[in-house]
């Protein structure tokens, strides 16, 4: 069973992934945030840099494409194939208003006939195997049955299911009963994703679904970058947290504006990382910082001195428990 680091647009950049892998062993694959191809079929310099397999190498990375246009998908998959990637992932889950409004991401789950036409074209001509990351549907978990039946008609190389609807975004209950449908019926490789925030939640999920091929973790890994390391028998060291953080800040500061770019980026990470520390006011203080020079000493001192919780405490951000450990 593999552990995959979830794709997180704006957070899990190439720099982030490479530094994470260096300091926290245990993750099998890192998923790249979505690439949204343009009609002109041109990659920007930034997209090229992010797509470059770099130190991790193609086999440990899963690039992802967000589009509702089969031709654009095939072009992007071709670019990924030429870089050496063994597969490309289709995003059927992004819940953002602008994405769904354009009929992309989770918006593709609205019209299954259109989705079938898209998949027919993609699977007929894709230069590399295509995996899928999906939600249960747009509004109701009952939409998932027909979606699953439709996907089963294609050679999906890996199906990752985030068992929430688009309407639920990333909050509230994960619908394990709907995921059970996939566990029961899906014949190919199946990955679970959602609310795996502690070693106990991972253990419970594995017990509930022993046949899974993988678990994908996102926010749990931002809150405790050593979560998978610990699950695999390693330890979380404060030194690794400090080095990871400082090297990440250093790399970002080398190319980005401290206040306009690095500060919001690091705040987004700390929104989760703060949950690891036994100080309920930490996130409030960090969020209030208006400049990098105000923010960084607070963050570094927290990393070096504040007591660490055994598990990140997600109770404050996600209040709708499905089980004691899969909150
Ligand atoms: C800030 C942010 C950015 C995300 N970007 C992507 C993305 O580019 N592609 C994707 O498939 N999912 C994306 N997701 C969804 C995550 O991959 C994952 O499905 C979600 O966080 C639920 O998993 P978790 O409960 O382990 O965090 C994003 C989520 C967040 C919070």
XYZ file of C-alpha atoms and ligand atoms in Angstrom:
358
model
C 0.000 0.000 0.000
C 1.378 3.352 -1.039
C 1.304 6.758 0.569
C 0.713 9.672 -1.771
C 1.158 13.337 -0.911
C -1.969 15.069 -2.224
C -1.670 17.779 -4.854
C -2.230 21.217 -3.315
C -2.246 24.162 -5.672
C -0.181 27.062 -4.336
C 1.419 24.883 -1.638
C 3.042 21.652 -2.850
C 5.374 23.293 -5.362
C 8.394 21.508 -6.768
C 10.573 23.189 -4.111
C 8.169 22.087 -1.378
C 8.023 18.489 -2.651
C 11.775 18.100 -3.000
C 12.514 19.537 0.434
C 9.753 17.497 2.020
C 11.100 14.266 0.531
C 14.597 15.150 1.729
C 13.589 15.802 5.355
C 10.653 13.421 5.840
C 11.116 9.984 4.272
C 8.199 7.631 3.696
C 5.998 9.160 0.998
C 5.935 6.957 -2.096
C 4.545 9.495 -4.552
C 4.072 13.226 -4.687
C 1.156 14.502 -6.763
C 1.666 17.728 -8.683
C -0.978 20.451 -8.400
C -3.092 20.718 -11.527
C -1.795 22.091 -14.794
C -4.527 23.999 -16.577
C -3.606 23.900 -20.286
C -4.403 26.906 -22.457
C -5.877 26.751 -25.967
C -2.547 27.940 -27.392
C -0.829 24.802 -26.140
C 2.122 26.644 -24.683
C 3.735 26.062 -21.303
C 4.861 29.161 -19.437
C 8.398 29.177 -17.972
C 6.897 28.748 -14.523
C 4.814 25.752 -15.626
C 7.905 24.209 -17.213
C 9.895 24.603 -14.009
C 7.095 23.101 -11.913
C 6.623 20.202 -14.307
C 10.325 19.380 -14.454
C 10.686 16.054 -12.591
C 13.850 17.361 -10.901
C 15.442 15.464 -8.038
C 12.480 13.195 -7.283
C 12.243 11.706 -10.765
C 9.175 10.844 -12.815
C 8.366 7.558 -11.094
C 7.716 9.259 -7.752
C 5.585 12.036 -9.202
C 2.052 12.166 -10.572
C 1.353 15.203 -12.756
C -2.249 16.345 -13.047
C -4.335 18.036 -15.739
C -7.409 20.206 -15.225
C -9.453 20.736 -18.376
C -12.792 19.759 -19.902
C -11.371 19.814 -23.424
C -10.079 16.433 -24.627
C -7.733 17.990 -27.185
C -6.134 20.196 -24.537
C -5.867 17.215 -22.186
C -4.128 15.124 -24.841
C -1.698 17.918 -25.622
C -0.789 18.316 -21.927
C -0.495 14.536 -21.489
C 1.848 14.525 -24.508
C 4.064 17.136 -22.836
C 4.123 15.005 -19.677
C 4.943 11.856 -21.660
C 7.833 13.623 -23.373
C 9.237 14.621 -19.973
C 9.220 10.930 -19.029
C 6.181 10.733 -16.776
C 4.632 7.259 -16.776
C 1.101 8.588 -16.173
C -1.059 11.706 -16.012
C -3.969 12.346 -13.678
C -7.337 13.851 -14.610
C -8.812 16.289 -12.086
C -12.538 15.620 -11.585
C -12.590 17.017 -8.077
C -11.613 20.691 -7.922
C -14.578 22.421 -6.221
C -13.556 26.070 -6.763
C -16.317 28.307 -8.089
C -14.418 29.569 -11.109
C -13.255 26.072 -12.102
C -16.687 24.459 -11.703
C -18.298 27.452 -13.431
C -16.217 26.645 -16.522
C -17.359 23.017 -16.386
C -13.922 21.780 -15.260
C -12.822 19.788 -12.193
C -15.865 18.712 -10.185
C -17.922 20.637 -12.778
C -17.332 17.699 -15.139
C -19.475 15.512 -12.867
C -22.581 17.541 -13.778
C -23.161 16.033 -17.238
C -22.162 12.377 -17.475
C -22.868 12.206 -21.238
C -20.376 15.011 -21.819
C -17.934 13.306 -19.462
C -18.300 10.075 -21.440
C -17.501 11.883 -24.696
C -14.450 13.467 -23.043
C -13.219 10.134 -21.670
C -13.829 8.344 -25.000
C -11.569 10.857 -26.740
C -8.933 10.877 -23.987
C -8.595 7.126 -23.528
C -8.617 6.510 -27.295
C -5.496 8.596 -27.822
C -3.656 9.200 -24.520
C 0.114 8.677 -24.939
C 0.458 7.443 -21.333
C -1.926 5.804 -18.825
C -4.461 8.200 -17.330
C -5.509 8.114 -13.679
C -8.480 9.967 -12.173
C -9.022 11.912 -8.963
C -12.695 12.458 -8.232
C -15.338 13.455 -5.723
C -18.689 11.774 -5.105
C -20.628 14.228 -7.213
C -21.782 17.809 -7.214
C -24.519 17.928 -4.611
C -25.409 14.486 -3.283
C -23.370 11.400 -2.468
C -25.949 9.305 -4.380
C -24.477 10.711 -7.598
C -21.426 8.516 -7.039
C -22.910 5.176 -8.226
C -23.428 6.320 -11.845
C -20.058 8.129 -11.855
C -18.305 4.954 -10.719
C -20.112 2.874 -13.366
C -19.085 5.340 -16.059
C -15.430 5.358 -14.988
C -15.403 1.543 -14.928
C -15.749 1.589 -18.740
C -12.214 3.010 -19.087
C -8.713 1.719 -18.285
C -8.274 4.194 -15.424
C -4.751 3.507 -14.136
C -5.556 4.634 -10.579
C -8.790 5.962 -9.106
C -8.461 8.350 -6.178
C -11.706 9.169 -4.398
C -12.239 12.107 -2.073
C -15.565 11.060 -0.564
C -17.261 14.429 -0.426
C -19.469 16.301 -2.882
C -18.448 19.519 -4.576
C -20.895 21.389 -2.367
C -19.063 20.175 0.731
C -15.711 21.505 -0.506
C -13.237 20.195 2.119
C -15.362 20.450 5.244
C -17.720 18.259 7.215
C -18.167 14.543 7.078
C -16.336 12.229 4.696
C -18.889 9.748 3.363
C -17.247 6.412 4.080
C -20.369 4.498 3.064
C -20.106 5.989 -0.428
C -16.396 5.187 -0.544
C -17.304 1.608 0.405
C -19.092 1.375 -2.939
C -15.796 2.011 -4.717
C -13.948 -0.409 -2.423
C -16.517 -3.072 -3.269
C -16.872 -2.540 -7.002
C -13.726 -0.950 -8.397
C -11.558 -3.528 -10.129
C -8.446 -1.388 -10.677
C -6.088 0.430 -8.335
C -7.975 2.421 -5.710
C -6.745 5.221 -3.456
C -8.609 6.845 -0.575
C -8.219 10.565 0.165
C -9.747 12.726 2.880
C -9.293 13.710 6.532
C -6.378 11.422 7.268
C -5.009 13.683 9.978
C -3.400 11.230 12.426
C -1.739 7.826 12.639
C -4.952 6.552 14.237
C -7.147 7.751 11.356
C -4.817 6.029 8.888
C -4.946 2.825 10.948
C -8.777 2.925 11.116
C -9.076 3.536 7.394
C -6.731 0.644 6.580
C -8.716 -1.617 8.860
C -12.017 -0.573 7.272
C -10.691 -0.994 3.707
C -7.848 -3.520 3.765
C -7.718 -3.945 -0.031
C -6.724 -0.384 -0.859
C -3.749 0.343 -3.096
C -2.997 3.698 -1.557
C -3.804 6.477 0.833
C -3.454 10.099 -0.195
C -2.819 12.704 2.493
C -2.977 16.467 2.122
C -3.741 18.743 5.054
C -2.575 16.123 7.554
C 0.896 16.342 5.984
C 0.920 20.131 6.124
C 0.021 20.026 9.818
C 2.551 17.301 10.582
C 5.049 16.887 7.746
C 6.338 13.764 9.537
C 2.949 12.002 9.675
C 3.810 9.348 7.074
C 7.365 9.079 8.405
C 5.903 8.211 11.829
C 3.330 5.798 10.412
C 6.198 3.991 8.675
C 8.053 3.606 11.961
C 10.249 6.709 11.893
C 10.254 9.668 14.236
C 9.317 13.312 14.021
C 12.348 15.410 14.848
C 12.177 19.091 15.676
C 15.460 19.559 13.788
C 13.891 18.219 10.589
C 10.920 20.575 11.007
C 13.214 23.560 11.478
C 15.487 22.647 8.532
C 12.543 21.945 6.223
C 10.919 25.254 7.140
C 14.068 27.336 6.876
C 15.171 25.810 3.579
C 11.689 26.309 2.144
C 11.607 29.958 3.247
C 15.149 30.459 1.916
C 14.282 29.001 -1.491
C 11.142 31.111 -1.783
C 12.888 34.286 -0.625
C 15.555 33.766 -3.290
C 12.998 34.224 -6.062
C 9.887 35.853 -4.575
C 8.897 39.057 -2.839
C 8.957 38.558 0.952
C 5.761 40.397 1.827
C 3.750 40.002 -1.338
C 4.532 36.364 -2.131
C 6.449 34.475 0.575
C 4.333 35.753 3.472
C 0.956 34.581 2.066
C 2.506 31.281 0.941
C 3.945 30.513 4.371
C 0.762 31.672 6.097
C -1.186 29.116 4.084
C 1.146 26.379 5.339
C 1.067 27.653 8.918
C -2.721 27.645 8.957
C -2.209 23.861 9.227
C 1.263 23.610 10.770
C 0.117 25.689 13.779
C -2.203 22.777 14.708
C 0.863 20.776 15.693
C 1.824 23.091 18.550
C 0.379 23.296 22.016
C -0.477 26.951 21.777
C -4.003 27.823 20.731
C -3.124 31.453 20.056
C -0.260 30.688 17.667
C -2.216 30.836 14.417
C -3.939 34.065 15.474
C -0.552 35.713 16.105
C 0.954 34.456 12.845
C -2.103 35.459 10.823
C -1.921 39.003 12.183
C 1.704 39.508 11.064
C 1.731 42.077 8.275
C 5.323 41.743 7.089
C 7.825 38.967 6.598
C 10.111 40.478 9.240
C 7.256 40.287 11.732
C 6.148 36.783 10.696
C 9.377 34.843 10.379
C 10.740 35.266 13.965
C 7.342 34.190 15.354
C 7.291 31.107 13.139
C 10.897 30.150 13.848
C 10.553 30.572 17.590
C 7.401 28.397 17.561
C 9.288 25.700 15.668
C 12.250 25.805 18.024
C 10.570 26.183 21.390
C 6.821 25.435 21.573
C 5.746 22.008 22.833
C 4.683 19.674 20.010
C 1.422 17.739 20.195
C 1.608 13.964 19.644
C -0.849 14.529 16.733
C -1.929 17.753 15.057
C -5.199 18.996 16.547
C -7.727 19.435 13.742
C -10.736 19.793 16.029
C -10.703 23.557 15.684
C -10.874 23.564 11.874
C -13.096 20.632 11.034
C -15.930 20.184 13.448
C -18.006 17.408 11.933
C -16.645 14.063 13.093
C -17.454 10.904 11.196
C -15.540 8.706 13.601
C -13.362 9.689 16.532
C -10.284 9.538 14.333
C -11.643 10.520 10.901
C -12.916 13.907 11.945
C -5.103 24.655 -0.957
C -5.506 23.387 -1.642
C -5.105 23.163 -2.951
C -5.491 21.981 -3.618
N -5.078 21.751 -4.915
C -5.442 20.595 -5.547
C -5.007 20.291 -6.879
O -4.261 21.043 -7.520
N -5.436 19.129 -7.440
C -6.255 18.249 -6.764
O -6.608 17.200 -7.296
N -6.633 18.494 -5.501
C -6.261 19.637 -4.887
N -6.646 19.855 -3.591
C -7.347 18.796 -2.861
C -6.358 17.905 -2.110
O -5.535 17.207 -3.018
C -7.115 16.877 -1.232
O -7.997 16.160 -2.058
C -7.902 17.565 -0.126
O -7.080 18.454 0.603
C -8.514 16.520 0.818
O -7.502 15.712 1.385
P -7.007 15.947 2.922
O -8.231 15.823 3.786
O -5.994 14.870 3.156
O -6.455 17.331 2.977
C -6.298 21.031 -2.937
C -6.689 21.276 -1.614
C -6.312 22.439 -0.968
C -6.774 22.651 0.462
